[in-house]
Amino acid sequence: MDNLKILYLASEVSPFAIAGGLADVTSALPKALKGFNHEVRLIIPKYKFINERKYVLREVIRLREIPVTINGKTEIASVKSAFLPDSKVQIYLVDVGGFFNRSGIYIDPKTKKPYPDNAERFAYFSKAALETLKILSWQPDIIHCNDWQTSFVPVYIKTVYQNDPFMQGIKTIFTIHNLTEQGEFEPEVAEKIEFDQSQVKEGGMFYKDGKLNLTKGAIHFSDFITTVSETYANEIIDDDSIGFGLGKLLEEKGEKFEGILNGVDYSVWNPATDKFIPHTYSSEDLSGKEENKKALLMRLGMEYKENTPLVSLISKITSQKGVDLVHEAMDQLMDMDIQMIIHGDGDRALVKKLNEYTTKAPDKFRINVTFDDKMAHLIEAGSDMYLFPSRYEPCGLNQIYSLKYGTLPIVSQVGGLFDTVEDLDEAAEEGTGIILEDLSAEAIVAAVKRGAELYHQPEKWQEIQKRIMAEDFSWELSAKRYIDIYERTLAE
Ligand code: GLC
């Protein structure tokens, strides 16, 4: 089959709106699919902060005022069109009822809490997306949804649109990026989003732990479910502390549930061409890396020390990411001759505890509490090691970026981390990173020590850097697997 029509739906897409790794995937995969000559279009919300001039958003007269009705309540959507930067992938940006004319994506920056009407916001977004297709008369073969924010689409297609001729034959794929966030709301919300209220009771399709659970609904209604690595797919089923109560349902999906490892968009994450780092470099000439390290440390007001390894962590500051274990290890880590940077936001209490070390060890440690994508590039480029001790990790992208940037990953043995990093052997002649012995502060200290010892053998270190920079996780292979799933699903 060639020339599939694929609609890709997401709540974040880089560079328009980024809250985490999801945004990298939702921009890279559509580009990769387009590369295989499929017709791919994207729809995302038009958040207030998206700069219309910078991204050349255009008005589409037909899409200026689209009535979107959910359970009798009509909101007006307006849709603009643009292209994903450096690509021919068309993207539509939807605001509806002013739901996205706000400064946060999911969280209100003022209250630091999720917007109370998040279920309705994304329900209207999803329905507006489907109405947009009708006005455009563009009927996709596949609608590929991502996480709970787009979970309404598989449900609506098989419920409120079940007799709509336009929607006939459209197949839905749902990708789970992280089961930590399942889209859980009070059961009363069902009415507002036009979900069958009888299914929000014990045993119902949308019911879990006393709540309306959007991910569960999407699993029921989608034609195929994927997640972002093979190991995570297995862990979801085998270990309830990772599957969060959805493992059994996914197991029942049988061959309609698969793990496909995320790829990397090397046009964005490549130290030889990176626009966000002051000194580009490659495995032939690594000198720029040290210059980036100086620039990075200077940016953070830290002194550059020759022959002192810099260990970084870019992540949500949560216990899922094992950052509490890093905190436990801090006294010992700060006793070592290393420097350390943590970049990210999250659990307030944990951030506060880590922050104490900026006073205790000012020239050794910084925590940079924001999420800034450009800074993430500089940290990858300027660091020697990258620490990622997650308790579970659907895929994880920064460990893969680290490989390309010659920054040795130190990771736990879970999910996508397990699928992308291979432990160095005794002589460090093979392997691409250091795998933690177990999930503990001691294991983190031991791994950083092992990394530091290798770092102090410059010849060996360079050999390792060159080896890991040659690793290739480009999207091609994974995109082919998605295409295969689309084709299989359409053939049913
Ligand atoms: C989520 C997951 C992360 C994954 C990303 C993209 O952020 O936590 O592991 O890499 O989605 O799929």
XYZ file of C-alpha atoms and ligand atoms in Angstrom:
504
model
C 0.000 0.000 0.000
C 1.406 3.376 -0.729
C 0.294 6.856 0.012
C -1.531 6.336 3.236
C -3.328 9.346 4.627
C -2.291 9.707 8.233
C -3.550 12.249 10.717
C -1.278 12.598 13.699
C -2.797 14.154 16.812
C -0.971 15.381 19.875
C -1.067 17.955 22.626
C 2.610 18.874 22.222
C 4.831 19.149 19.175
C 8.341 20.518 19.052
C 9.129 23.384 18.519
C 5.603 24.808 18.924
C 4.747 23.463 22.377
C 7.064 21.371 24.526
C 6.453 19.975 27.980
C 8.582 16.829 27.682
C 9.877 14.057 25.431
C 6.471 13.629 23.794
C 7.030 16.804 21.774
C 10.237 15.465 20.223
C 8.531 12.285 19.102
C 5.422 13.970 17.723
C 7.494 16.187 15.479
C 10.033 13.576 14.389
C 7.764 10.633 13.588
C 5.454 12.551 11.214
C 8.538 13.813 9.352
C 9.873 10.271 9.095
C 6.509 8.983 7.825
C 6.425 11.747 5.247
C 9.863 10.561 4.153
C 8.222 7.295 3.126
C 5.873 9.244 0.850
C 2.808 9.018 3.005
C 0.483 11.945 3.331
C 0.835 13.062 6.922
C -0.863 15.967 8.610
C -0.738 17.036 12.214
C -3.249 18.753 14.446
C -2.305 20.327 17.777
C -3.881 22.944 20.047
C -3.044 26.571 19.332
C -1.709 27.609 22.718
C -1.470 31.286 23.501
C 2.333 31.279 23.587
C 2.753 29.904 20.054
C 4.265 32.733 18.054
C 2.154 33.119 14.917
C 4.707 35.198 13.032
C 7.718 33.120 13.874
C 6.053 29.918 12.712
C 4.177 31.601 9.839
C 0.678 30.563 10.855
C -1.881 31.221 8.162
C -5.587 31.803 8.332
C -7.702 29.338 6.423
C -10.983 31.038 5.582
C -13.050 27.852 5.720
C -11.605 27.015 9.105
C -12.139 30.339 10.772
C -15.331 29.577 12.627
C -16.169 25.947 13.148
C -18.996 25.111 15.529
C -18.046 22.209 17.788
C -20.833 20.725 19.835
C -20.392 18.324 22.710
C -23.513 17.182 24.454
C -25.496 20.176 23.250
C -22.911 22.789 24.200
C -21.371 24.568 21.233
C -17.990 26.262 21.207
C -16.431 27.932 18.191
C -13.109 26.650 16.919
C -10.693 28.533 14.745
C -7.960 26.669 12.956
C -4.758 27.998 11.426
C -2.295 26.207 9.253
C 1.515 26.059 9.129
C 4.337 23.658 8.368
C 6.526 21.768 10.784
C 9.804 23.683 10.517
C 12.213 22.315 7.902
C 9.630 19.961 6.496
C 6.631 19.664 4.234
C 4.445 18.285 6.987
C 1.337 20.385 7.280
C 0.176 21.218 10.758
C -3.131 22.684 11.854
C -3.390 24.578 15.113
C -6.744 24.661 16.817
C -8.153 26.992 19.382
C -11.644 26.269 20.514
C -13.799 28.251 22.898
C -10.674 30.042 24.154
C -9.643 26.826 25.940
C -6.086 27.127 24.679
C -5.711 30.861 24.895
C -3.907 30.379 28.189
C -0.276 30.454 29.181
C 0.106 26.829 30.307
C -0.167 23.586 28.387
C -1.679 21.404 31.098
C -0.798 23.312 34.245
C -1.867 26.770 35.247
C 1.375 28.645 35.977
C -0.442 30.684 38.615
C -1.805 27.840 40.716
C 0.837 25.262 39.615
C -2.070 22.840 39.306
C -3.679 21.231 36.258
C -6.427 23.386 34.728
C -9.667 22.131 36.303
C -11.352 21.885 32.893
C -8.594 19.846 31.211
C -10.997 17.051 30.219
C -13.282 19.484 28.398
C -10.371 21.387 26.866
C -9.010 18.315 25.181
C -12.442 16.892 24.383
C -13.236 20.046 22.415
C -9.796 19.952 20.829
C -10.345 16.371 19.694
C -13.791 17.017 18.326
C -12.637 20.217 16.629
C -9.916 18.172 14.933
C -12.489 15.723 13.573
C -14.755 18.537 12.395
C -11.779 20.169 10.674
C -11.231 17.017 8.628
C -14.821 17.123 7.448
C -14.577 20.734 6.336
C -11.316 20.004 4.546
C -12.878 16.881 3.011
C -9.662 15.156 3.920
C -10.481 11.681 5.101
C -7.476 9.987 6.681
C -6.975 6.235 6.610
C -5.382 6.381 10.036
C -5.696 8.717 12.975
C -2.709 8.268 15.229
C -3.407 9.560 18.750
C -0.945 10.166 21.566
C -1.664 9.953 25.284
C -4.877 10.813 27.096
C -5.242 14.305 25.656
C -6.189 12.771 22.314
C -7.929 9.689 23.724
C -11.334 11.177 22.919
C -10.898 10.566 19.194
C -11.054 6.737 19.146
C -14.027 6.952 21.504
C -15.956 9.566 19.517
C -15.353 7.830 16.191
C -16.995 4.682 17.524
C -19.749 6.423 19.493
C -20.990 9.876 18.534
C -19.753 9.541 14.931
C -20.627 5.880 14.475
C -23.233 6.630 11.807
C -21.349 9.426 10.148
C -20.389 8.290 6.622
C -17.246 10.444 6.663
C -15.803 8.575 9.626
C -16.410 5.096 8.227
C -13.284 3.068 7.683
C -10.967 5.393 9.601
C -8.732 3.332 11.910
C -7.297 4.667 15.132
C -3.901 3.972 16.670
C -3.180 5.049 20.227
C 0.363 5.480 21.531
C 1.056 5.425 25.245
C 4.052 7.588 26.131
C 3.800 7.176 29.877
C 1.181 5.501 32.044
C 1.930 7.841 34.934
C -0.544 10.246 33.390
C -3.748 8.468 32.399
C -6.177 11.383 32.309
C -8.184 10.704 35.437
C -11.234 12.826 36.190
C -14.283 12.795 38.422
C -17.002 10.511 37.005
C -19.346 13.502 36.640
C -17.171 14.816 33.826
C -18.561 12.050 31.563
C -21.640 14.088 30.751
C -19.690 17.164 29.742
C -17.524 15.202 27.335
C -20.363 13.064 25.999
C -19.096 9.739 27.277
C -21.578 7.018 28.154
C -22.199 7.594 31.852
C -23.142 3.978 32.438
C -19.523 3.087 31.562
C -18.111 5.183 34.378
C -19.181 2.727 37.022
C -17.471 -0.348 38.457
C -16.667 -2.651 35.527
C -17.269 0.104 32.947
C -15.005 0.864 30.006
C -13.984 4.262 31.338
C -13.925 3.342 35.010
C -10.828 2.836 37.099
C -10.240 3.369 40.814
C -13.330 5.513 41.303
C -12.472 7.792 38.407
C -13.195 8.320 34.749
C -10.004 7.106 33.090
C -9.375 8.419 29.580
C -6.440 6.160 28.737
C -8.497 3.130 29.619
C -11.233 4.376 27.289
C -8.741 4.834 24.463
C -7.385 1.325 24.977
C -10.903 -0.059 24.636
C -11.809 1.911 21.538
C -8.595 2.100 19.510
C -7.841 -0.372 16.753
C -4.227 -0.738 17.821
C -2.174 0.351 20.846
C 1.529 0.983 20.927
C 3.995 2.158 23.495
C 7.477 3.560 23.113
C 9.814 0.614 23.774
C 9.583 -3.150 23.773
C 10.822 -3.554 27.313
C 8.300 -1.046 28.673
C 5.520 -2.882 26.798
C 6.515 -6.088 28.588
C 6.927 -4.394 31.954
C 3.447 -2.841 31.737
C 2.003 -6.338 31.513
C 4.336 -8.093 33.960
C 4.676 -5.536 36.711
C 1.690 -3.675 38.090
C 3.878 -1.015 39.678
C 4.657 -0.039 36.065
C 1.337 -0.937 34.412
C -0.678 1.036 36.977
C -3.692 -1.220 36.723
C -3.859 -1.262 32.913
C -1.544 -4.212 32.281
C -4.279 -6.807 32.135
C -6.367 -4.832 29.680
C -3.330 -4.354 27.453
C -2.447 -8.016 27.698
C -5.948 -8.811 26.482
C -5.270 -6.731 23.388
C -2.845 -9.505 22.408
C -1.208 -8.801 19.064
C -2.839 -5.407 18.981
C -0.425 -4.045 21.554
C 3.230 -3.522 20.654
C 6.267 -1.655 21.875
C 8.154 0.335 19.258
C 11.277 2.168 20.310
C 11.303 5.900 19.669
C 13.918 7.219 17.301
C 15.880 10.422 17.264
C 15.611 13.320 14.857
C 19.294 13.772 14.107
C 18.573 16.934 12.165
C 17.815 18.444 15.574
C 20.070 16.415 17.883
C 23.489 16.292 16.294
C 26.535 18.042 17.801
C 27.975 18.612 14.330
C 25.053 20.813 13.259
C 23.318 21.803 16.524
C 22.091 25.397 16.318
C 21.805 25.768 20.064
C 25.416 25.108 21.035
C 28.238 27.614 20.645
C 30.795 25.056 19.411
C 29.797 22.276 17.063
C 31.915 19.114 17.113
C 32.076 15.580 15.792
C 33.759 12.309 16.693
C 36.707 13.274 14.453
C 37.352 16.409 16.443
C 35.978 16.528 19.946
C 37.663 19.779 20.941
C 34.402 21.732 20.651
C 32.921 19.590 23.415
C 35.320 20.976 26.015
C 34.542 24.515 24.820
C 30.834 23.850 25.279
C 31.572 22.635 28.775
C 33.272 25.943 29.564
C 30.350 27.866 28.088
C 27.834 25.798 30.027
C 29.608 26.191 33.353
C 30.018 29.900 32.769
C 26.315 30.219 31.967
C 25.526 28.644 35.329
C 28.104 30.679 37.209
C 30.310 27.674 37.951
C 34.048 27.551 37.679
C 35.515 25.411 34.899
C 37.973 22.890 36.284
C 40.202 20.986 33.951
C 40.101 17.206 34.332
C 36.972 17.268 36.450
C 34.095 15.265 34.998
C 30.741 16.984 34.657
C 27.729 14.773 35.344
C 24.302 16.024 34.273
C 20.689 15.068 34.537
C 17.903 16.588 32.455
C 14.580 15.315 33.626
C 11.401 15.894 35.498
C 12.409 16.048 39.145
C 10.321 13.134 40.350
C 10.787 9.793 41.987
C 9.715 8.079 38.753
C 12.934 9.446 37.321
C 14.856 8.276 40.403
C 15.844 11.821 41.331
C 15.098 11.063 44.989
C 17.858 8.435 44.815
C 20.209 11.015 43.381
C 19.347 13.226 46.329
C 20.154 10.378 48.704
C 23.504 9.990 46.971
C 24.321 13.704 47.013
C 26.609 13.807 50.081
C 28.775 11.085 48.644
C 28.672 12.502 45.124
C 29.742 15.903 46.395
C 32.706 14.289 48.161
C 33.978 13.157 44.793
C 35.988 15.272 42.403
C 33.108 15.894 40.026
C 30.725 18.685 39.067
C 27.034 18.175 38.608
C 24.054 19.861 36.957
C 20.383 19.006 37.280
C 18.015 20.639 34.814
C 14.261 20.316 35.130
C 11.259 21.002 37.269
C 8.910 18.821 39.244
C 8.347 17.728 42.816
C 8.686 20.914 44.881
C 9.988 19.254 48.054
C 12.640 17.342 46.145
C 13.721 20.434 44.219
C 14.070 22.294 47.498
C 16.194 19.559 49.071
C 18.461 19.413 46.041
C 18.707 23.159 45.969
C 20.403 23.090 49.384
C 23.458 21.647 47.698
C 23.911 24.769 45.601
C 24.804 26.463 48.905
C 26.631 23.496 50.386
C 28.726 22.882 47.269
C 28.489 26.040 45.144
C 31.269 25.280 42.689
C 30.254 21.671 42.302
C 26.498 21.679 41.923
C 23.675 23.573 40.246
C 20.021 22.830 39.900
C 18.440 24.769 37.106
C 14.727 24.700 37.754
C 13.046 25.268 34.411
C 12.592 23.344 31.270
C 14.460 25.039 28.503
C 15.008 23.068 25.354
C 17.992 25.158 24.171
C 19.698 24.724 27.498
C 19.094 20.974 27.227
C 21.163 20.972 24.033
C 24.022 22.825 25.701
C 23.957 20.475 28.687
C 24.128 17.424 26.419
C 27.032 18.985 24.548
C 28.961 20.244 27.561
C 28.664 17.275 29.922
C 30.846 14.202 30.249
C 28.251 11.870 31.729
C 24.492 11.777 31.776
C 22.688 10.264 34.748
C 19.224 8.744 34.231
C 18.295 6.435 37.137
C 14.562 6.034 36.414
C 12.433 3.559 38.358
C 10.611 2.993 35.097
C 11.081 4.688 31.761
C 8.816 4.217 28.751
C 11.579 5.169 26.339
C 13.653 8.102 27.503
C 15.299 10.231 24.872
C 18.103 12.080 26.599
C 20.169 8.927 27.058
C 19.986 8.478 23.266
C 20.880 12.130 22.663
C 23.771 11.657 25.105
C 25.209 8.872 22.971
C 25.284 11.140 19.926
C 26.913 13.938 21.958
C 29.643 11.653 23.325
C 28.231 11.998 26.837
C 28.398 8.665 28.622
C 24.935 7.563 29.798
C 24.551 6.079 33.275
C 21.135 4.450 33.363
C 18.953 2.045 35.262
C 17.994 -1.254 33.733
C 14.399 -0.504 32.768
C 12.177 0.226 29.782
C 13.694 2.160 26.927
C 16.909 2.682 28.889
C 17.503 -1.048 28.774
C 16.733 -1.085 25.054
C 19.158 1.680 24.130
C 22.219 1.401 26.392
C 24.535 -1.562 26.665
C 26.747 -1.898 29.734
C 30.478 -1.376 29.179
C 32.493 -4.531 29.606
C 35.418 -4.825 32.074
C 37.935 -3.324 29.702
C 35.395 -0.807 28.361
C 36.128 -2.092 24.895
C 32.513 -2.810 24.176
C 29.278 -1.288 25.355
C 27.785 2.192 25.309
C 27.142 3.193 28.905
C 27.044 2.234 32.538
C 24.067 0.286 33.819
C 23.223 0.718 37.495
C 23.569 -2.483 39.514
C 20.253 -1.745 41.179
C 18.018 1.167 42.012
C 19.839 2.654 44.973
C 21.920 5.623 46.016
C 24.930 3.286 46.450
C 24.604 2.030 42.900
C 24.507 5.615 41.614
C 27.666 6.497 43.546
C 29.425 3.350 42.316
C 28.443 4.026 38.700
C 29.600 7.642 38.778
C 32.903 6.441 40.304
C 33.296 3.925 37.509
C 32.588 6.648 34.964
C 35.055 9.037 36.607
C 37.808 6.407 36.571
C 37.342 5.925 32.847
C 37.222 9.674 32.316
C 40.680 9.948 33.877
C 42.090 7.637 31.206
C 41.878 10.117 28.305
C 42.740 7.708 25.522
C 40.235 5.129 26.629
C 37.635 7.822 27.245
C 37.956 9.165 23.722
C 37.658 5.689 22.337
C 34.409 5.240 24.270
C 33.120 8.628 23.152
C 33.799 7.834 19.515
C 32.119 4.475 19.842
C 28.949 5.796 21.433
C 28.699 8.687 18.973
C 28.484 6.147 16.169
C 25.307 4.597 17.611
C 22.352 5.145 15.323
C 18.791 5.435 16.552
C 17.327 7.285 13.601
C 13.593 7.049 13.057
C 13.631 5.045 9.854
C 13.312 1.584 11.363
C 10.662 2.557 13.876
C 8.680 4.549 11.315
C 8.611 1.424 9.133
C 7.165 -0.546 12.022
C 4.400 2.024 12.468
C 3.616 1.880 8.747
C 3.410 -1.875 9.020
C 0.921 -1.534 11.871
C -1.159 0.992 9.897
C -1.284 -1.392 6.951
C -2.155 -4.407 9.056
C -4.906 -2.496 10.807
C -6.371 -1.245 7.529
C -6.343 -4.732 6.053
C -8.618 -6.065 8.777
C 7.323 10.315 27.931
C 8.119 9.208 28.584
C 9.504 9.068 27.976
C 9.387 9.001 26.465
C 8.602 10.170 25.929
C 8.410 10.115 24.422
O 7.847 11.552 28.269
O 8.234 9.432 29.973
O 10.131 7.925 28.457
O 10.671 9.007 25.901
O 7.326 10.186 26.516
O 7.774 8.930 24.013
